[in-house]
Tab-separated table of C-alpha atoms in Angstrom:
chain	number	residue	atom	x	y	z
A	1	UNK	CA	-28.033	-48.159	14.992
A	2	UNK	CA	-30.872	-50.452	13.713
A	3	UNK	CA	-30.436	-53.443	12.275
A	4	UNK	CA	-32.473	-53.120	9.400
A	5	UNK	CA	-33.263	-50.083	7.422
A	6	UNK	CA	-37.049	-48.802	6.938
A	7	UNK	CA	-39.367	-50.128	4.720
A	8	UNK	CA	-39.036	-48.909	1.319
A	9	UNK	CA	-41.682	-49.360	-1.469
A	10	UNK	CA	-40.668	-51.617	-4.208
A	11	UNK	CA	-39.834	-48.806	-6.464
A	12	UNK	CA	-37.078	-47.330	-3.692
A	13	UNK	CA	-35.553	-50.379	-3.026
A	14	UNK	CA	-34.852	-51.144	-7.162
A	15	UNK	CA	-33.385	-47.468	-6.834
A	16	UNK	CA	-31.614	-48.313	-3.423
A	17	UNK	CA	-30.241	-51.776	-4.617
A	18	UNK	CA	-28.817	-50.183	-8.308
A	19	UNK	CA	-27.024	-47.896	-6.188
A	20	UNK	CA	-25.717	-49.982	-4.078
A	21	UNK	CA	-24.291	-51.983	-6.627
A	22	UNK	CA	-22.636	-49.010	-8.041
A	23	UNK	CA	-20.796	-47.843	-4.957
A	24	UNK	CA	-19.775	-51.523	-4.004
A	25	UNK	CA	-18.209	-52.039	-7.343
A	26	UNK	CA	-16.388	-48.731	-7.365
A	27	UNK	CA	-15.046	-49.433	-3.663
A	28	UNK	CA	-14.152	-52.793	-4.713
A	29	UNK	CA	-12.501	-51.489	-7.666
A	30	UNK	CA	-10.363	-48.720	-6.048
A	31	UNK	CA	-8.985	-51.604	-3.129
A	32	UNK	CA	-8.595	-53.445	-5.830
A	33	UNK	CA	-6.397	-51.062	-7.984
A	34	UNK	CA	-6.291	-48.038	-6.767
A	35	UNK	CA	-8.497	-44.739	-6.933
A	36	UNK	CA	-6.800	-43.617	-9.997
A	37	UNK	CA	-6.777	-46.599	-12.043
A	38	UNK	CA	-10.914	-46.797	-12.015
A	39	UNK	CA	-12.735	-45.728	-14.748
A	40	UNK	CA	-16.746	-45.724	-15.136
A	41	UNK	CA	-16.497	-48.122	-17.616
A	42	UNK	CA	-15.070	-50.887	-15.270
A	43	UNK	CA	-17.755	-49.633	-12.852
A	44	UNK	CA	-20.816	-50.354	-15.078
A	45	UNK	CA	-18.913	-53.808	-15.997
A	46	UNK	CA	-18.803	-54.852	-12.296
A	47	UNK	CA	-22.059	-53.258	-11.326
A	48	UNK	CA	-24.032	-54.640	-14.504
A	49	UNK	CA	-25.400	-51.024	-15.393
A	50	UNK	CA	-25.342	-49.202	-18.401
A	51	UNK	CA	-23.493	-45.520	-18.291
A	52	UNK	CA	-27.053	-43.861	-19.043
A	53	UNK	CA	-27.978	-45.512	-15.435
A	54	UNK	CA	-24.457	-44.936	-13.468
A	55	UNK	CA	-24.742	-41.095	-14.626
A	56	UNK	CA	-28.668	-41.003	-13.014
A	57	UNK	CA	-27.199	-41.968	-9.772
A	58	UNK	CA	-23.585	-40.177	-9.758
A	59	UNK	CA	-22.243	-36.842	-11.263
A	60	UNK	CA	-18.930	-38.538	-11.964
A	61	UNK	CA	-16.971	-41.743	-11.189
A	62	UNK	CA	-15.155	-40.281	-7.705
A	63	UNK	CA	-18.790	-39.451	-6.176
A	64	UNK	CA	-19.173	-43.719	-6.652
A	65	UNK	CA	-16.282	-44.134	-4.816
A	66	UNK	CA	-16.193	-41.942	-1.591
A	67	UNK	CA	-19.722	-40.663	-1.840
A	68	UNK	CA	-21.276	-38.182	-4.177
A	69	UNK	CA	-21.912	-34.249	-2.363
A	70	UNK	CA	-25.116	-33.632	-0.590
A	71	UNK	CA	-27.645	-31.482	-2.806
A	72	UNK	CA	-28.778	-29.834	0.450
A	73	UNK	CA	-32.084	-28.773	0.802
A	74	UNK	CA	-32.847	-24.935	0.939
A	75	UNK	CA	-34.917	-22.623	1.813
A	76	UNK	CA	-38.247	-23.671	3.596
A	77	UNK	CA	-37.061	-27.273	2.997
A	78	UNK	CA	-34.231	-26.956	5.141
A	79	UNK	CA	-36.151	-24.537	7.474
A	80	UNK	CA	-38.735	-27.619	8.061
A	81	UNK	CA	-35.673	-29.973	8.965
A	82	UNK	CA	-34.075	-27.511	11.445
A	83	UNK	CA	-37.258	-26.707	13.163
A	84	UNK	CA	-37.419	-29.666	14.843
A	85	UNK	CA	-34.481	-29.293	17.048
A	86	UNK	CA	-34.250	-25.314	17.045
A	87	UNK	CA	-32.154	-25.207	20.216
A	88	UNK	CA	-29.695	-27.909	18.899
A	89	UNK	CA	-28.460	-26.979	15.526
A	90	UNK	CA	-25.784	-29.489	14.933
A	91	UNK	CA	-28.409	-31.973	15.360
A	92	UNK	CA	-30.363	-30.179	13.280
A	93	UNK	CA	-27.692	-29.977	10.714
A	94	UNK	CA	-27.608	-33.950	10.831
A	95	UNK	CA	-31.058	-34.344	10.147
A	96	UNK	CA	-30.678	-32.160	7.397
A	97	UNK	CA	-27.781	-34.666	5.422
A	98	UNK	CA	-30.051	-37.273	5.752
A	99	UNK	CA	-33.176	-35.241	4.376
A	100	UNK	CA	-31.038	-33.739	1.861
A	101	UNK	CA	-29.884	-37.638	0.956
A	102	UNK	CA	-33.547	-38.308	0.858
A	103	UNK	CA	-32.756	-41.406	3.030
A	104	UNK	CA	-31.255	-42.825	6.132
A	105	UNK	CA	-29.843	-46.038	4.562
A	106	UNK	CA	-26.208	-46.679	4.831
A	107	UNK	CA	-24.802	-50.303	3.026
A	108	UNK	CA	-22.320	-51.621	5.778
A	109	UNK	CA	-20.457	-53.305	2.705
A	110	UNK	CA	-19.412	-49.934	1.237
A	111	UNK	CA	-18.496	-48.081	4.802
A	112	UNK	CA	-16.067	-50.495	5.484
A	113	UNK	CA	-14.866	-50.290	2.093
A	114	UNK	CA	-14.447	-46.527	1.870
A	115	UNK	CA	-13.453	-46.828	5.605
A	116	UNK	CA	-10.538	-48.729	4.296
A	117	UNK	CA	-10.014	-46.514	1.318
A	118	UNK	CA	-9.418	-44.035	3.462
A	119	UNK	CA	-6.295	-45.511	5.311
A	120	UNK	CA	-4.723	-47.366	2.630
A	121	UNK	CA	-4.876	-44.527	-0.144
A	122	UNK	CA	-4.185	-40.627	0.342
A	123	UNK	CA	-6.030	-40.219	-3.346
A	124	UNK	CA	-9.019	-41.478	-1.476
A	125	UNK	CA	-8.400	-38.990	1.725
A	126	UNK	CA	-8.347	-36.212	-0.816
A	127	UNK	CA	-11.345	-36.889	-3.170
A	128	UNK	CA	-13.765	-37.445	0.199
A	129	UNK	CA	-12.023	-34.006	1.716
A	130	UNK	CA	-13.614	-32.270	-1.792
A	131	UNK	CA	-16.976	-34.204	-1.497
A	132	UNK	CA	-17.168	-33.287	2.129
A	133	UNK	CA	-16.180	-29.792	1.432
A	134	UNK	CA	-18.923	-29.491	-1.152
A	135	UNK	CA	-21.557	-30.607	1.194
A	136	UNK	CA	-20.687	-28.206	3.620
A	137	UNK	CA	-21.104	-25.143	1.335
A	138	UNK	CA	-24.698	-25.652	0.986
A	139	UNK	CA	-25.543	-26.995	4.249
A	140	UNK	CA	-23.611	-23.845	5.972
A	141	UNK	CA	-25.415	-21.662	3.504
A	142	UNK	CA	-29.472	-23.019	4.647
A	143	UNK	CA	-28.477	-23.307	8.388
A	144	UNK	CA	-27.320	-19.401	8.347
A	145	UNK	CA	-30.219	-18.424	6.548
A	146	UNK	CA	-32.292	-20.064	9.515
A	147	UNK	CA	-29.894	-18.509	11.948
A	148	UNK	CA	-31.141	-14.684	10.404
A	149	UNK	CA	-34.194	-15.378	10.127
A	150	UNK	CA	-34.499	-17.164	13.849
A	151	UNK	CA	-31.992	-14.917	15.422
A	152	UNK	CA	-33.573	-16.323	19.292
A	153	UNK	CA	-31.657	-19.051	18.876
A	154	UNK	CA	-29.024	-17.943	17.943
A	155	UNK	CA	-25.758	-18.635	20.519
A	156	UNK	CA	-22.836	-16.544	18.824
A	157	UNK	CA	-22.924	-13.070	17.286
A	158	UNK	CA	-21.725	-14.289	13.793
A	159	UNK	CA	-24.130	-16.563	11.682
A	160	UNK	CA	-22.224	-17.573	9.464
A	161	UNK	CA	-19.506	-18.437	12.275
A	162	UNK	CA	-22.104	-20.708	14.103
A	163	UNK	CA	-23.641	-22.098	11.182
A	164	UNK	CA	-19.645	-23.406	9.932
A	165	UNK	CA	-18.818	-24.953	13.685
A	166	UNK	CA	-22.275	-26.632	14.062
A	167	UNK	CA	-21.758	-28.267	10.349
A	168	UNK	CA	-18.436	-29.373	11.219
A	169	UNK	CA	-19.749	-30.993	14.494
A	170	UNK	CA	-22.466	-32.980	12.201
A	171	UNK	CA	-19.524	-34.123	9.722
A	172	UNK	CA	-17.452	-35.020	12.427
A	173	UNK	CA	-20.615	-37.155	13.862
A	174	UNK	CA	-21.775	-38.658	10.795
A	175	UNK	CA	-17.765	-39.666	10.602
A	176	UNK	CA	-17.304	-41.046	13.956
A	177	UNK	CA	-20.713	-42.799	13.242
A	178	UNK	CA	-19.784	-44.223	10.409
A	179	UNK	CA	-17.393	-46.355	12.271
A	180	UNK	CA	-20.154	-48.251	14.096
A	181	UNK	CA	-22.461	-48.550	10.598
A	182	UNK	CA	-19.336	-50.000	9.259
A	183	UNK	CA	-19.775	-53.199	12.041
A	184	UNK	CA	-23.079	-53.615	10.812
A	185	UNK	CA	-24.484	-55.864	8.372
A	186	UNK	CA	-26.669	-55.278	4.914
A	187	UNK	CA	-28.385	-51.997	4.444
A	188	UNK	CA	-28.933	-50.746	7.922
A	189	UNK	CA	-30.566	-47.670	9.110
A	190	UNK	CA	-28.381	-44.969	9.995
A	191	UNK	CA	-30.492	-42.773	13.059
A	192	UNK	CA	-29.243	-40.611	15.000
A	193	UNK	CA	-29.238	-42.929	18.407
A	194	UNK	CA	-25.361	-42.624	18.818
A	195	UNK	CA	-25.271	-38.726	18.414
A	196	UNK	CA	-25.928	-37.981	21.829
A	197	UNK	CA	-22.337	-40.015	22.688
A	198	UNK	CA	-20.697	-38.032	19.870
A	199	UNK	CA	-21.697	-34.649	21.585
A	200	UNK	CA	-20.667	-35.904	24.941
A	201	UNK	CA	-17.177	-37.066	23.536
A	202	UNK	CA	-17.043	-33.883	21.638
A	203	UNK	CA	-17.569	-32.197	25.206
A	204	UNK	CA	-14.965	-34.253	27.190
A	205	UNK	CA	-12.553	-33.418	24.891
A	206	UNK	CA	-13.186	-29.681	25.439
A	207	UNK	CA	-12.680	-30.593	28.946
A	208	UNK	CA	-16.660	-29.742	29.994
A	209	UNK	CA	-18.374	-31.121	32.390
A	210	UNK	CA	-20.920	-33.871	31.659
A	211	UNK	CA	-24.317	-32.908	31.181
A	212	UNK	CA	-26.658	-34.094	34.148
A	213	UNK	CA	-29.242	-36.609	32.949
């Protein structure tokens, strides 16, 4: 995890900062009075945004609270991303949330929030399940494509099969991650150098070996 996310041009961080704003005051909002007692009006209050500028960053008021779907990249966009780990397509997969995001940056302020969320209010479980499941359409869609068309690395029969299991693996690291970004502070950069430990826990619990260094 690094301290400090990557530098931004002036534009991204106005962009990154109105955002952050947004999902801060929703998360603050829903501890505050639960998930279905927030409205986009008190969002825009809190956050100091007009609707106009809430509905340029969010589809609708749950996607400020728990996180909006992944528009995942397709086609040769998300062929690009998993190219560069061809042999490794969970890790692939990862890469690909964070290209589909179009950044790396998570605000420790709102992972602890919707961290919290998340074991305080069921409404909360349920609305990131939807999100989640939403994201995983599109990203199991591109990284079957890739699967036909690169069947060589391919390691089970079924595409589609390997393409579901290796997106569940990145959800469940981005998850796990998240509870480290959470200790952080600020906007920190969110790479990947806890996945390996994810994997290997992921392994253990299958009751594999450890992989030789």
């Amino acid at each position: 995890m690094s301290s400090s996310s990557p530098k931004l041009g002036l534009r991204a961080r106005k962009r990154r900062a109105t955002e952050n704003a947004i999902e801060l005051a929703a998360v603050e909002l829903a501890l505050e009075n639960g998930v279905e007692h927030v409205t986009v009006e008190a969002i825009c209050d809190r956050a100091d945004v007009s609707r106009s500028t809430f509905f340029n960053y969010f589809a609708g008021r749950d996607y400020a609270i728990v996180g909006r779907a992944i528009t995942a990249l397709q086609g040769d966009e998300a062929f690009a991303v998993l190219d560069t780990c061809p042999d490794d397509l969970p890790r692939g997969i990862f890469r690909l949330i964070f290209a589909s995001i179009g950044h790396r940056n998570v605000h420790t302020d709102v992972a602890r929030g919707r961290a919290k969320l998340a074991r305080e209010q069921p409404a909360a479980r349920r609305l990131s399940s939807i999100s989640m499941m939403e994201s995983g359409e599109a990203l199991i869609e591109g990284a079957t494509q890739w699967l036909m068309a690169h069947p060589e690395h391919a390691r089970l029969d079924s595409p589609l099969v390997e393409a579901s299991l290796s997106a569940s693996l990145a959800h469940a690291a981005v998850t796990t991650m998240l509870l480290e970004w959470a200790t952080g502070e600020g906007d920190i950069d969110a790479d990947e150098s806890a996945l390996d430990g994810v994997f290997a826990s992921v392994r253990t619990i299958l009751g594999e070996a450890p992989q030789a260094n």
